[in-house]
């Protein structure tokens, strides 16, 4: 497993650092993107950033002028100010964690989870 290591004093334990300090967590979600699923259907922007972590499968992030593939056990930070959308890039269900972040210079009220 590329990029994984066993921390000191751990046994049968493989870890991979996905991200470091990058702002304050606003909220987090788990998403199941079925074959052909994703969104929004048109790229969008907002004040907060997204940290996407793919747990299973593969996702494709459409950015303003480029595309980024996020493979299993990888993460990618999307700046909210860049038009974007995210889609399943595999034939099976992609499972992804999405963490919304904001930094000290960009305050936004947290979304209410119901």
PDB file of C-alpha atoms in Angstrom:
ATOM      1  CA  UNK A   1       0.000   0.000   0.000  1.00  0.00           C
ATOM      2  CA  UNK A   2       1.782   3.052  -1.326  1.00  0.00           C
ATOM      3  CA  UNK A   3       2.446   5.811   1.172  1.00  0.00           C
ATOM      4  CA  UNK A   4       1.467   3.784   4.236  1.00  0.00           C
ATOM      5  CA  UNK A   5       3.727   3.194   7.231  1.00  0.00           C
ATOM      6  CA  UNK A   6       3.596   1.557  10.648  1.00  0.00           C
ATOM      7  CA  UNK A   7       3.950   4.122  13.453  1.00  0.00           C
ATOM      8  CA  UNK A   8       6.400   3.379  16.284  1.00  0.00           C
ATOM      9  CA  UNK A   9       5.089   0.919  18.897  1.00  0.00           C
ATOM     10  CA  UNK A  10       2.189  -0.219  16.681  1.00  0.00           C
ATOM     11  CA  UNK A  11       1.548  -3.753  15.429  1.00  0.00           C
ATOM     12  CA  UNK A  12      -0.384  -4.742  12.276  1.00  0.00           C
ATOM     13  CA  UNK A  13      -1.260  -1.049  11.883  1.00  0.00           C
ATOM     14  CA  UNK A  14      -0.777   0.810   8.596  1.00  0.00           C
ATOM     15  CA  UNK A  15      -1.382   4.558   8.409  1.00  0.00           C
ATOM     16  CA  UNK A  16      -1.136   7.209   5.710  1.00  0.00           C
ATOM     17  CA  UNK A  17      -1.216  10.916   6.460  1.00  0.00           C
ATOM     18  CA  UNK A  18      -3.880  12.479   4.265  1.00  0.00           C
ATOM     19  CA  UNK A  19      -3.593  16.122   5.313  1.00  0.00           C
ATOM     20  CA  UNK A  20      -1.956  18.495   7.751  1.00  0.00           C
ATOM     21  CA  UNK A  21      -3.117  21.736   9.304  1.00  0.00           C
ATOM     22  CA  UNK A  22      -5.300  23.625   6.863  1.00  0.00           C
ATOM     23  CA  UNK A  23      -7.907  25.664   8.729  1.00  0.00           C
ATOM     24  CA  UNK A  24     -10.868  25.121  10.999  1.00  0.00           C
ATOM     25  CA  UNK A  25     -13.317  22.294  10.309  1.00  0.00           C
ATOM     26  CA  UNK A  26     -16.792  23.594   9.578  1.00  0.00           C
ATOM     27  CA  UNK A  27     -18.467  20.216   9.021  1.00  0.00           C
ATOM     28  CA  UNK A  28     -17.893  16.760   7.561  1.00  0.00           C
ATOM     29  CA  UNK A  29     -19.919  14.244   5.557  1.00  0.00           C
ATOM     30  CA  UNK A  30     -19.663  10.795   4.063  1.00  0.00           C
ATOM     31  CA  UNK A  31     -20.939  10.387   0.508  1.00  0.00           C
ATOM     32  CA  UNK A  32     -21.776   7.315  -1.556  1.00  0.00           C
ATOM     33  CA  UNK A  33     -21.477   8.233  -5.238  1.00  0.00           C
ATOM     34  CA  UNK A  34     -23.148   5.618  -7.412  1.00  0.00           C
ATOM     35  CA  UNK A  35     -22.022   4.909 -10.988  1.00  0.00           C
ATOM     36  CA  UNK A  36     -22.594   8.162 -12.902  1.00  0.00           C
ATOM     37  CA  UNK A  37     -23.320  10.062  -9.681  1.00  0.00           C
ATOM     38  CA  UNK A  38     -21.954  13.344  -8.425  1.00  0.00           C
ATOM     39  CA  UNK A  39     -22.654  17.010  -8.480  1.00  0.00           C
ATOM     40  CA  UNK A  40     -23.702  19.616  -8.542  1.00  0.00           C
ATOM     41  CA  UNK A  41     -24.682  19.363 -12.200  1.00  0.00           C
ATOM     42  CA  UNK A  42     -23.059  22.755 -12.827  1.00  0.00           C
ATOM     43  CA  UNK A  43     -19.808  23.849 -11.176  1.00  0.00           C
ATOM     44  CA  UNK A  44     -20.373  26.044  -8.131  1.00  0.00           C
ATOM     45  CA  UNK A  45     -18.394  28.289  -5.747  1.00  0.00           C
ATOM     46  CA  UNK A  46     -18.749  29.190  -2.057  1.00  0.00           C
ATOM     47  CA  UNK A  47     -16.769  30.692   0.809  1.00  0.00           C
ATOM     48  CA  UNK A  48     -15.537  27.442   2.384  1.00  0.00           C
ATOM     49  CA  UNK A  49     -13.024  24.920   1.014  1.00  0.00           C
ATOM     50  CA  UNK A  50     -13.593  21.169   0.615  1.00  0.00           C
ATOM     51  CA  UNK A  51     -11.146  18.476   1.611  1.00  0.00           C
ATOM     52  CA  UNK A  52     -12.216  15.323  -0.247  1.00  0.00           C
ATOM     53  CA  UNK A  53     -10.893  11.928   0.929  1.00  0.00           C
ATOM     54  CA  UNK A  54     -11.699   8.871  -1.193  1.00  0.00           C
ATOM     55  CA  UNK A  55     -12.135   5.756   0.945  1.00  0.00           C
ATOM     56  CA  UNK A  56     -13.251   3.425  -1.871  1.00  0.00           C
ATOM     57  CA  UNK A  57     -13.313   3.837  -5.627  1.00  0.00           C
ATOM     58  CA  UNK A  58     -12.201   6.910  -7.532  1.00  0.00           C
ATOM     59  CA  UNK A  59     -13.548  10.459  -7.876  1.00  0.00           C
ATOM     60  CA  UNK A  60     -13.052  13.121 -10.535  1.00  0.00           C
ATOM     61  CA  UNK A  61     -13.123  16.769  -9.508  1.00  0.00           C
ATOM     62  CA  UNK A  62     -13.967  19.216 -12.275  1.00  0.00           C
ATOM     63  CA  UNK A  63     -12.262  22.517 -11.567  1.00  0.00           C
ATOM     64  CA  UNK A  64     -12.527  25.773 -13.481  1.00  0.00           C
ATOM     65  CA  UNK A  65      -9.807  24.880 -16.013  1.00  0.00           C
ATOM     66  CA  UNK A  66      -8.674  21.373 -15.078  1.00  0.00           C
ATOM     67  CA  UNK A  67      -9.702  17.961 -13.795  1.00  0.00           C
ATOM     68  CA  UNK A  68      -8.229  16.107 -10.827  1.00  0.00           C
ATOM     69  CA  UNK A  69      -8.566  12.372 -10.179  1.00  0.00           C
ATOM     70  CA  UNK A  70      -8.657  11.338  -6.506  1.00  0.00           C
ATOM     71  CA  UNK A  71      -7.895   7.650  -6.050  1.00  0.00           C
ATOM     72  CA  UNK A  72      -8.621   5.390  -3.102  1.00  0.00           C
ATOM     73  CA  UNK A  73      -6.692   6.471   0.038  1.00  0.00           C
ATOM     74  CA  UNK A  74      -5.931   9.902  -1.437  1.00  0.00           C
ATOM     75  CA  UNK A  75      -7.135  13.375  -0.525  1.00  0.00           C
ATOM     76  CA  UNK A  76      -7.485  16.648  -2.402  1.00  0.00           C
ATOM     77  CA  UNK A  77      -8.243  20.188  -1.224  1.00  0.00           C
ATOM     78  CA  UNK A  78     -10.622  22.212  -3.394  1.00  0.00           C
ATOM     79  CA  UNK A  79     -10.610  25.967  -2.832  1.00  0.00           C
ATOM     80  CA  UNK A  80     -14.242  27.076  -2.592  1.00  0.00           C
ATOM     81  CA  UNK A  81     -13.531  30.150  -4.716  1.00  0.00           C
ATOM     82  CA  UNK A  82     -12.708  27.948  -7.747  1.00  0.00           C
ATOM     83  CA  UNK A  83     -15.764  26.677  -9.686  1.00  0.00           C
ATOM     84  CA  UNK A  84     -15.978  22.922  -9.021  1.00  0.00           C
ATOM     85  CA  UNK A  85     -18.044  19.745  -8.910  1.00  0.00           C
ATOM     86  CA  UNK A  86     -17.183  16.142  -7.982  1.00  0.00           C
ATOM     87  CA  UNK A  87     -18.219  12.921  -9.724  1.00  0.00           C
ATOM     88  CA  UNK A  88     -17.743   9.182  -9.420  1.00  0.00           C
ATOM     89  CA  UNK A  89     -14.951   8.085 -11.776  1.00  0.00           C
ATOM     90  CA  UNK A  90     -15.386   4.316 -11.410  1.00  0.00           C
ATOM     91  CA  UNK A  91     -17.901   1.657 -12.447  1.00  0.00           C
ATOM     92  CA  UNK A  92     -18.786   0.855  -8.824  1.00  0.00           C
ATOM     93  CA  UNK A  93     -19.829   2.992  -5.868  1.00  0.00           C
ATOM     94  CA  UNK A  94     -17.227   5.523  -4.693  1.00  0.00           C
ATOM     95  CA  UNK A  95     -17.195   6.289  -0.971  1.00  0.00           C
ATOM     96  CA  UNK A  96     -15.838   9.687  -0.075  1.00  0.00           C
ATOM     97  CA  UNK A  97     -15.429  11.821   3.048  1.00  0.00           C
ATOM     98  CA  UNK A  98     -15.961  15.543   2.529  1.00  0.00           C
ATOM     99  CA  UNK A  99     -14.699  18.008   5.120  1.00  0.00           C
ATOM    100  CA  UNK A 100     -15.657  21.671   4.795  1.00  0.00           C
ATOM    101  CA  UNK A 101     -12.948  24.026   6.015  1.00  0.00           C
ATOM    102  CA  UNK A 102     -12.534  27.727   6.500  1.00  0.00           C
ATOM    103  CA  UNK A 103      -9.480  29.682   7.513  1.00  0.00           C
ATOM    104  CA  UNK A 104      -9.153  32.596   9.922  1.00  0.00           C
ATOM    105  CA  UNK A 105      -9.372  35.073   7.029  1.00  0.00           C
ATOM    106  CA  UNK A 106     -12.579  33.608   5.628  1.00  0.00           C
ATOM    107  CA  UNK A 107     -15.261  33.299   8.333  1.00  0.00           C
ATOM    108  CA  UNK A 108     -18.537  31.657   7.426  1.00  0.00           C
ATOM    109  CA  UNK A 109     -21.327  30.459   9.656  1.00  0.00           C
ATOM    110  CA  UNK A 110     -21.338  26.649   9.931  1.00  0.00           C
ATOM    111  CA  UNK A 111     -24.105  24.783   8.170  1.00  0.00           C
ATOM    112  CA  UNK A 112     -26.736  23.211  10.405  1.00  0.00           C
ATOM    113  CA  UNK A 113     -26.892  19.406  10.132  1.00  0.00           C
ATOM    114  CA  UNK A 114     -30.395  17.966  10.551  1.00  0.00           C
TER     115      UNK A 114
END
